Amino acid sequence: MLNKNVTKTTAFFLSGTIIIPRLLHFSGGNAIATLIVIAVWGFLYAPSFLNASTYMISSAPKSLEFANSLATSFGNLCVTVAVDFN
């Protein structure tokens, strides 16, 4: 998917951050539905960091190291902010 269109692939996988919480809400106490949603979450969420890094690196082809470190730094910042405010 990344070979065809980086932007659409990134948007597709990041859409899981909106879809998965909604699906978990509607799965309620049903264990089978919750397991299926968690499996879909693993498919959508795990590649999101790779896709976001690829998108950022492709935006700065002349400074790959800077773009890669910037992606990692912002990823760490997001995790830190999310932990601090929850």
PDB file of N, CA and C in Angstrom:
ATOM      1  N   MET A   1       0.823  -1.196   0.000  1.00  0.00           N
ATOM      2  CA  MET A   1       0.000   0.000   0.000  1.00  0.00           C
ATOM      3  C   MET A   1       0.862   1.254   0.000  1.00  0.00           C
ATOM      4  N   LEU A   2       2.006   1.195   0.692  1.00  0.00           N
ATOM      5  CA  LEU A   2       2.881   2.365   0.735  1.00  0.00           C
ATOM      6  C   LEU A   2       3.456   2.694  -0.637  1.00  0.00           C
ATOM      7  N   ASN A   3       3.677   1.685  -1.464  1.00  0.00           N
ATOM      8  CA  ASN A   3       4.240   1.931  -2.789  1.00  0.00           C
ATOM      9  C   ASN A   3       3.286   2.708  -3.687  1.00  0.00           C
ATOM     10  N   LYS A   4       1.989   2.555  -3.460  1.00  0.00           N
ATOM     11  CA  LYS A   4       1.012   3.207  -4.333  1.00  0.00           C
ATOM     12  C   LYS A   4       0.749   4.654  -3.924  1.00  0.00           C
ATOM     13  N   ASN A   5       0.476   4.894  -2.633  1.00  0.00           N
ATOM     14  CA  ASN A   5       0.167   6.242  -2.178  1.00  0.00           C
ATOM     15  C   ASN A   5       0.408   6.332  -0.673  1.00  0.00           C
ATOM     16  N   VAL A   6       1.441   7.052  -0.295  1.00  0.00           N
ATOM     17  CA  VAL A   6       1.811   7.162   1.119  1.00  0.00           C
ATOM     18  C   VAL A   6       0.741   7.908   1.908  1.00  0.00           C
ATOM     19  N   THR A   7       0.211   8.979   1.349  1.00  0.00           N
ATOM     20  CA  THR A   7      -0.770   9.790   2.071  1.00  0.00           C
ATOM     21  C   THR A   7      -2.053   9.002   2.355  1.00  0.00           C
ATOM     22  N   LYS A   8      -2.572   8.307   1.361  1.00  0.00           N
ATOM     23  CA  LYS A   8      -3.807   7.548   1.561  1.00  0.00           C
ATOM     24  C   LYS A   8      -3.586   6.365   2.498  1.00  0.00           C
ATOM     25  N   THR A   9      -2.421   5.742   2.410  1.00  0.00           N
ATOM     26  CA  THR A   9      -2.122   4.624   3.305  1.00  0.00           C
ATOM     27  C   THR A   9      -2.043   5.105   4.744  1.00  0.00           C
ATOM     28  N   THR A  10      -1.378   6.234   4.954  1.00  0.00           N
ATOM     29  CA  THR A  10      -1.286   6.793   6.300  1.00  0.00           C
ATOM     30  C   THR A  10      -2.667   7.156   6.836  1.00  0.00           C
ATOM     31  N   ALA A  11      -3.484   7.788   6.013  1.00  0.00           N
ATOM     32  CA  ALA A  11      -4.843   8.150   6.440  1.00  0.00           C
ATOM     33  C   ALA A  11      -5.673   6.912   6.764  1.00  0.00           C
ATOM     34  N   PHE A  12      -5.528   5.857   5.972  1.00  0.00           N
ATOM     35  CA  PHE A  12      -6.278   4.626   6.215  1.00  0.00           C
ATOM     36  C   PHE A  12      -5.922   4.019   7.562  1.00  0.00           C
ATOM     37  N   PHE A  13      -4.635   3.881   7.837  1.00  0.00           N
ATOM     38  CA  PHE A  13      -4.234   3.243   9.079  1.00  0.00           C
ATOM     39  C   PHE A  13      -4.496   4.138  10.296  1.00  0.00           C
ATOM     40  N   LEU A  14      -4.329   5.439  10.147  1.00  0.00           N
ATOM     41  CA  LEU A  14      -4.623   6.329  11.270  1.00  0.00           C
ATOM     42  C   LEU A  14      -6.115   6.452  11.544  1.00  0.00           C
ATOM     43  N   SER A  15      -6.950   6.116  10.568  1.00  0.00           N
ATOM     44  CA  SER A  15      -8.395   6.132  10.809  1.00  0.00           C
ATOM     45  C   SER A  15      -8.782   5.122  11.890  1.00  0.00           C
ATOM     46  N   GLY A  16      -7.925   4.145  12.121  1.00  0.00           N
ATOM     47  CA  GLY A  16      -8.175   3.173  13.180  1.00  0.00           C
ATOM     48  C   GLY A  16      -8.239   3.805  14.552  1.00  0.00           C
ATOM     49  N   THR A  17      -7.553   4.939  14.739  1.00  0.00           N
ATOM     50  CA  THR A  17      -7.599   5.606  16.042  1.00  0.00           C
ATOM     51  C   THR A  17      -8.967   6.226  16.315  1.00  0.00           C
ATOM     52  N   ILE A  18      -9.755   6.390  15.275  1.00  0.00           N
ATOM     53  CA  ILE A  18     -11.130   6.884  15.444  1.00  0.00           C
ATOM     54  C   ILE A  18     -12.115   5.715  15.446  1.00  0.00           C
ATOM     55  N   ILE A  19     -11.885   4.752  14.600  1.00  0.00           N
ATOM     56  CA  ILE A  19     -12.824   3.639  14.433  1.00  0.00           C
ATOM     57  C   ILE A  19     -12.794   2.669  15.611  1.00  0.00           C
ATOM     58  N   ILE A  20     -11.613   2.321  16.087  1.00  0.00           N
ATOM     59  CA  ILE A  20     -11.476   1.286  17.119  1.00  0.00           C
ATOM     60  C   ILE A  20     -12.186   1.641  18.424  1.00  0.00           C
ATOM     61  N   PRO A  21     -12.022   2.857  18.969  1.00  0.00           N
ATOM     62  CA  PRO A  21     -12.769   3.159  20.198  1.00  0.00           C
ATOM     63  C   PRO A  21     -14.288   3.068  20.023  1.00  0.00           C
ATOM     64  N   ARG A  22     -14.768   3.447  18.863  1.00  0.00           N
ATOM     65  CA  ARG A  22     -16.208   3.351  18.598  1.00  0.00           C
ATOM     66  C   ARG A  22     -16.643   1.887  18.551  1.00  0.00           C
ATOM     67  N   LEU A  23     -15.854   1.055  17.888  1.00  0.00           N
ATOM     68  CA  LEU A  23     -16.185  -0.369  17.825  1.00  0.00           C
ATOM     69  C   LEU A  23     -16.132  -1.015  19.209  1.00  0.00           C
ATOM     70  N   LEU A  24     -15.154  -0.627  20.022  1.00  0.00           N
ATOM     71  CA  LEU A  24     -15.074  -1.167  21.386  1.00  0.00           C
ATOM     72  C   LEU A  24     -16.286  -0.747  22.212  1.00  0.00           C
ATOM     73  N   HIS A  25     -16.745   0.470  21.993  1.00  0.00           N
ATOM     74  CA  HIS A  25     -17.924   0.943  22.714  1.00  0.00           C
ATOM     75  C   HIS A  25     -19.150   0.107  22.346  1.00  0.00           C
ATOM     76  N   PHE A  26     -19.304  -0.171  21.057  1.00  0.00           N
ATOM     77  CA  PHE A  26     -20.471  -0.920  20.603  1.00  0.00           C
ATOM     78  C   PHE A  26     -20.354  -2.421  20.847  1.00  0.00           C
ATOM     79  N   SER A  27     -19.142  -2.921  21.090  1.00  0.00           N
ATOM     80  CA  SER A  27     -18.999  -4.363  21.352  1.00  0.00           C
ATOM     81  C   SER A  27     -19.506  -4.718  22.742  1.00  0.00           C
ATOM     82  N   GLY A  28     -19.552  -3.720  23.630  1.00  0.00           N
ATOM     83  CA  GLY A  28     -20.103  -3.931  24.969  1.00  0.00           C
ATOM     84  C   GLY A  28     -19.380  -5.015  25.736  1.00  0.00           C
ATOM     85  N   GLY A  29     -20.120  -5.914  26.325  1.00  0.00           N
ATOM     86  CA  GLY A  29     -19.533  -6.980  27.123  1.00  0.00           C
ATOM     87  C   GLY A  29     -19.337  -8.276  26.357  1.00  0.00           C
ATOM     88  N   ASN A  30     -19.576  -8.261  25.056  1.00  0.00           N
ATOM     89  CA  ASN A  30     -19.438  -9.456  24.242  1.00  0.00           C
ATOM     90  C   ASN A  30     -17.950  -9.757  24.018  1.00  0.00           C
ATOM     91  N   ALA A  31     -17.477 -10.861  24.586  1.00  0.00           N
ATOM     92  CA  ALA A  31     -16.050 -11.186  24.541  1.00  0.00           C
ATOM     93  C   ALA A  31     -15.573 -11.472  23.122  1.00  0.00           C
ATOM     94  N   ILE A  32     -16.363 -12.161  22.335  1.00  0.00           N
ATOM     95  CA  ILE A  32     -15.961 -12.494  20.963  1.00  0.00           C
ATOM     96  C   ILE A  32     -15.838 -11.219  20.120  1.00  0.00           C
ATOM     97  N   ALA A  33     -16.818 -10.336  20.235  1.00  0.00           N
ATOM     98  CA  ALA A  33     -16.765  -9.072  19.483  1.00  0.00           C
ATOM     99  C   ALA A  33     -15.571  -8.231  19.919  1.00  0.00           C
ATOM    100  N   THR A  34     -15.283  -8.224  21.229  1.00  0.00           N
ATOM    101  CA  THR A  34     -14.139  -7.470  21.726  1.00  0.00           C
ATOM    102  C   THR A  34     -12.837  -8.041  21.194  1.00  0.00           C
ATOM    103  N   LEU A  35     -12.711  -9.355  21.131  1.00  0.00           N
ATOM    104  CA  LEU A  35     -11.503  -9.978  20.580  1.00  0.00           C
ATOM    105  C   LEU A  35     -11.323  -9.645  19.103  1.00  0.00           C
ATOM    106  N   ILE A  36     -12.405  -9.633  18.361  1.00  0.00           N
ATOM    107  CA  ILE A  36     -12.327  -9.287  16.939  1.00  0.00           C
ATOM    108  C   ILE A  36     -11.896  -7.833  16.764  1.00  0.00           C
ATOM    109  N   VAL A  37     -12.461  -6.947  17.576  1.00  0.00           N
ATOM    110  CA  VAL A  37     -12.089  -5.529  17.503  1.00  0.00           C
ATOM    111  C   VAL A  37     -10.616  -5.352  17.859  1.00  0.00           C
ATOM    112  N   ILE A  38     -10.131  -6.065  18.852  1.00  0.00           N
ATOM    113  CA  ILE A  38      -8.719  -5.953  19.233  1.00  0.00           C
ATOM    114  C   ILE A  38      -7.815  -6.477  18.115  1.00  0.00           C
ATOM    115  N   ALA A  39      -8.247  -7.518  17.414  1.00  0.00           N
ATOM    116  CA  ALA A  39      -7.473  -8.026  16.272  1.00  0.00           C
ATOM    117  C   ALA A  39      -7.414  -6.982  15.157  1.00  0.00           C
ATOM    118  N   VAL A  40      -8.538  -6.331  14.890  1.00  0.00           N
ATOM    119  CA  VAL A  40      -8.560  -5.262  13.883  1.00  0.00           C
ATOM    120  C   VAL A  40      -7.688  -4.102  14.337  1.00  0.00           C
ATOM    121  N   TRP A  41      -7.717  -3.806  15.628  1.00  0.00           N
ATOM    122  CA  TRP A  41      -6.890  -2.745  16.190  1.00  0.00           C
ATOM    123  C   TRP A  41      -5.409  -3.038  15.941  1.00  0.00           C
ATOM    124  N   GLY A  42      -4.989  -4.269  16.148  1.00  0.00           N
ATOM    125  CA  GLY A  42      -3.602  -4.640  15.894  1.00  0.00           C
ATOM    126  C   GLY A  42      -3.222  -4.442  14.438  1.00  0.00           C
ATOM    127  N   PHE A  43      -4.150  -4.730  13.533  1.00  0.00           N
ATOM    128  CA  PHE A  43      -3.881  -4.542  12.111  1.00  0.00           C
ATOM    129  C   PHE A  43      -3.789  -3.067  11.745  1.00  0.00           C
ATOM    130  N   LEU A  44      -4.662  -2.233  12.304  1.00  0.00           N
ATOM    131  CA  LEU A  44      -4.688  -0.819  11.941  1.00  0.00           C
ATOM    132  C   LEU A  44      -3.676   0.031  12.701  1.00  0.00           C
ATOM    133  N   TYR A  45      -3.443  -0.290  13.964  1.00  0.00           N
ATOM    134  CA  TYR A  45      -2.663   0.604  14.806  1.00  0.00           C
ATOM    135  C   TYR A  45      -1.161   0.345  14.723  1.00  0.00           C
ATOM    136  N   ALA A  46      -0.760  -0.909  14.631  1.00  0.00           N
ATOM    137  CA  ALA A  46       0.664  -1.230  14.616  1.00  0.00           C
ATOM    138  C   ALA A  46       1.400  -0.581  13.446  1.00  0.00           C
ATOM    139  N   PRO A  47       0.889  -0.623  12.227  1.00  0.00           N
ATOM    140  CA  PRO A  47       1.612   0.003  11.114  1.00  0.00           C
ATOM    141  C   PRO A  47       1.515   1.530  11.090  1.00  0.00           C
ATOM    142  N   SER A  48       0.701   2.122  11.943  1.00  0.00           N
ATOM    143  CA  SER A  48       0.517   3.572  11.907  1.00  0.00           C
ATOM    144  C   SER A  48       1.820   4.325  12.133  1.00  0.00           C
ATOM    145  N   PHE A  49       2.631   3.877  13.075  1.00  0.00           N
ATOM    146  CA  PHE A  49       3.891   4.567  13.335  1.00  0.00           C
ATOM    147  C   PHE A  49       4.835   4.451  12.148  1.00  0.00           C
ATOM    148  N   LEU A  50       4.892   3.279  11.530  1.00  0.00           N
ATOM    149  CA  LEU A  50       5.730   3.099  10.353  1.00  0.00           C
ATOM    150  C   LEU A  50       5.245   3.969   9.203  1.00  0.00           C
ATOM    151  N   ASN A  51       3.954   4.018   9.002  1.00  0.00           N
ATOM    152  CA  ASN A  51       3.403   4.839   7.920  1.00  0.00           C
ATOM    153  C   ASN A  51       3.643   6.315   8.163  1.00  0.00           C
ATOM    154  N   ALA A  52       3.460   6.774   9.388  1.00  0.00           N
ATOM    155  CA  ALA A  52       3.697   8.182   9.700  1.00  0.00           C
ATOM    156  C   ALA A  52       5.166   8.540   9.503  1.00  0.00           C
ATOM    157  N   SER A  53       6.062   7.659   9.921  1.00  0.00           N
ATOM    158  CA  SER A  53       7.492   7.901   9.717  1.00  0.00           C
ATOM    159  C   SER A  53       7.830   7.924   8.236  1.00  0.00           C
ATOM    160  N   THR A  54       7.272   7.015   7.471  1.00  0.00           N
ATOM    161  CA  THR A  54       7.520   6.979   6.027  1.00  0.00           C
ATOM    162  C   THR A  54       7.018   8.243   5.356  1.00  0.00           C
ATOM    163  N   TYR A  55       5.845   8.699   5.773  1.00  0.00           N
ATOM    164  CA  TYR A  55       5.291   9.928   5.206  1.00  0.00           C
ATOM    165  C   TYR A  55       6.183  11.120   5.517  1.00  0.00           C
ATOM    166  N   MET A  56       6.649  11.214   6.764  1.00  0.00           N
ATOM    167  CA  MET A  56       7.492  12.340   7.144  1.00  0.00           C
ATOM    168  C   MET A  56       8.837  12.286   6.429  1.00  0.00           C
ATOM    169  N   ILE A  57       9.413  11.099   6.322  1.00  0.00           N
ATOM    170  CA  ILE A  57      10.707  10.961   5.658  1.00  0.00           C
ATOM    171  C   ILE A  57      10.587  11.275   4.172  1.00  0.00           C
ATOM    172  N   SER A  58       9.494  10.856   3.550  1.00  0.00           N
ATOM    173  CA  SER A  58       9.322  11.141   2.120  1.00  0.00           C
ATOM    174  C   SER A  58       9.093  12.627   1.869  1.00  0.00           C
ATOM    175  N   SER A  59       8.675  13.361   2.888  1.00  0.00           N
ATOM    176  CA  SER A  59       8.477  14.801   2.732  1.00  0.00           C
ATOM    177  C   SER A  59       9.789  15.570   2.772  1.00  0.00           C
ATOM    178  N   ALA A  60      10.827  14.952   3.308  1.00  0.00           N
ATOM    179  CA  ALA A  60      12.139  15.610   3.403  1.00  0.00           C
ATOM    180  C   ALA A  60      13.221  14.681   2.858  1.00  0.00           C
ATOM    181  N   PRO A  61      13.261  14.476   1.547  1.00  0.00           N
ATOM    182  CA  PRO A  61      14.204  13.493   0.993  1.00  0.00           C
ATOM    183  C   PRO A  61      15.677  13.881   1.133  1.00  0.00           C
ATOM    184  N   LYS A  62      15.974  15.158   1.329  1.00  0.00           N
ATOM    185  CA  LYS A  62      17.379  15.579   1.432  1.00  0.00           C
ATOM    186  C   LYS A  62      17.909  15.535   2.854  1.00  0.00           C
ATOM    187  N   SER A  63      17.028  15.348   3.825  1.00  0.00           N
ATOM    188  CA  SER A  63      17.479  15.284   5.223  1.00  0.00           C
ATOM    189  C   SER A  63      16.769  14.127   5.923  1.00  0.00           C
ATOM    190  N   LEU A  64      17.105  12.919   5.524  1.00  0.00           N
ATOM    191  CA  LEU A  64      16.429  11.727   6.034  1.00  0.00           C
ATOM    192  C   LEU A  64      16.629  11.533   7.533  1.00  0.00           C
ATOM    193  N   GLU A  65      17.852  11.769   8.021  1.00  0.00           N
ATOM    194  CA  GLU A  65      18.121  11.566   9.446  1.00  0.00           C
ATOM    195  C   GLU A  65      17.306  12.533  10.300  1.00  0.00           C
ATOM    196  N   PHE A  66      17.231  13.796   9.847  1.00  0.00           N
ATOM    197  CA  PHE A  66      16.468  14.787  10.598  1.00  0.00           C
ATOM    198  C   PHE A  66      14.986  14.428  10.625  1.00  0.00           C
ATOM    199  N   ALA A  67      14.450  14.040   9.486  1.00  0.00           N
ATOM    200  CA  ALA A  67      13.026  13.682   9.420  1.00  0.00           C
ATOM    201  C   ALA A  67      12.729  12.463  10.281  1.00  0.00           C
ATOM    202  N   ASN A  68      13.623  11.481  10.272  1.00  0.00           N
ATOM    203  CA  ASN A  68      13.421  10.285  11.079  1.00  0.00           C
ATOM    204  C   ASN A  68      13.470  10.616  12.566  1.00  0.00           C
ATOM    205  N   SER A  69      14.438  11.436  12.974  1.00  0.00           N
ATOM    206  CA  SER A  69      14.520  11.791  14.392  1.00  0.00           C
ATOM    207  C   SER A  69      13.353  12.675  14.810  1.00  0.00           C
ATOM    208  N   LEU A  70      12.881  13.508  13.902  1.00  0.00           N
ATOM    209  CA  LEU A  70      11.722  14.348  14.200  1.00  0.00           C
ATOM    210  C   LEU A  70      10.471  13.493  14.414  1.00  0.00           C
ATOM    211  N   ALA A  71      10.299  12.480  13.575  1.00  0.00           N
ATOM    212  CA  ALA A  71       9.157  11.581  13.722  1.00  0.00           C
ATOM    213  C   ALA A  71       9.214  10.849  15.054  1.00  0.00           C
ATOM    214  N   THR A  72      10.377  10.360  15.423  1.00  0.00           N
ATOM    215  CA  THR A  72      10.536   9.664  16.703  1.00  0.00           C
ATOM    216  C   THR A  72      10.286  10.607  17.868  1.00  0.00           C
ATOM    217  N   SER A  73      10.803  11.817  17.784  1.00  0.00           N
ATOM    218  CA  SER A  73      10.623  12.785  18.870  1.00  0.00           C
ATOM    219  C   SER A  73       9.158  13.139  19.069  1.00  0.00           C
ATOM    220  N   PHE A  74       8.442  13.378  17.981  1.00  0.00           N
ATOM    221  CA  PHE A  74       7.029  13.716  18.119  1.00  0.00           C
ATOM    222  C   PHE A  74       6.204  12.520  18.592  1.00  0.00           C
ATOM    223  N   GLY A  75       6.594  11.332  18.189  1.00  0.00           N
ATOM    224  CA  GLY A  75       5.925  10.140  18.708  1.00  0.00           C
ATOM    225  C   GLY A  75       6.092  10.022  20.208  1.00  0.00           C
ATOM    226  N   ASN A  76       7.312  10.250  20.677  1.00  0.00           N
ATOM    227  CA  ASN A  76       7.568  10.210  22.119  1.00  0.00           C
ATOM    228  C   ASN A  76       6.830  11.330  22.845  1.00  0.00           C
ATOM    229  N   LEU A  77       6.767  12.503  22.238  1.00  0.00           N
ATOM    230  CA  LEU A  77       6.040  13.622  22.840  1.00  0.00           C
ATOM    231  C   LEU A  77       4.556  13.294  22.988  1.00  0.00           C
ATOM    232  N   CYS A  78       3.977  12.682  21.962  1.00  0.00           N
ATOM    233  CA  CYS A  78       2.551  12.337  22.017  1.00  0.00           C
ATOM    234  C   CYS A  78       2.273  11.329  23.134  1.00  0.00           C
ATOM    235  N   VAL A  79       3.148  10.342  23.272  1.00  0.00           N
ATOM    236  CA  VAL A  79       2.953   9.365  24.340  1.00  0.00           C
ATOM    237  C   VAL A  79       3.072  10.033  25.704  1.00  0.00           C
ATOM    238  N   THR A  80       4.054  10.923  25.857  1.00  0.00           N
ATOM    239  CA  THR A  80       4.254  11.610  27.133  1.00  0.00           C
ATOM    240  C   THR A  80       3.060  12.491  27.480  1.00  0.00           C
ATOM    241  N   VAL A  81       2.567  13.237  26.515  1.00  0.00           N
ATOM    242  CA  VAL A  81       1.417  14.108  26.766  1.00  0.00           C
ATOM    243  C   VAL A  81       0.183  13.275  27.091  1.00  0.00           C
ATOM    244  N   ALA A  82      -0.021  12.194  26.378  1.00  0.00           N
ATOM    245  CA  ALA A  82      -1.188  11.344  26.634  1.00  0.00           C
ATOM    246  C   ALA A  82      -1.138  10.728  28.026  1.00  0.00           C
ATOM    247  N   VAL A  83       0.034  10.330  28.466  1.00  0.00           N
ATOM    248  CA  VAL A  83       0.173   9.739  29.808  1.00  0.00           C
ATOM    249  C   VAL A  83      -0.010  10.796  30.882  1.00  0.00           C
ATOM    250  N   ASP A  84       0.533  11.985  30.669  1.00  0.00           N
ATOM    251  CA  ASP A  84       0.439  13.046  31.668  1.00  0.00           C
ATOM    252  C   ASP A  84      -0.986  13.554  31.848  1.00  0.00           C
ATOM    253  N   PHE A  85      -1.767  13.583  30.788  1.00  0.00           N
ATOM    254  CA  PHE A  85      -3.112  14.146  30.886  1.00  0.00           C
ATOM    255  C   PHE A  85      -4.189  13.109  31.150  1.00  0.00           C
ATOM    256  N   ASN A  86      -3.825  11.860  31.313  1.00  0.00           N
ATOM    257  CA  ASN A  86      -4.828  10.845  31.624  1.00  0.00           C
ATOM    258  C   ASN A  86      -4.744  10.412  33.030  1.00  0.00           C
TER     259      ASN A  86
END
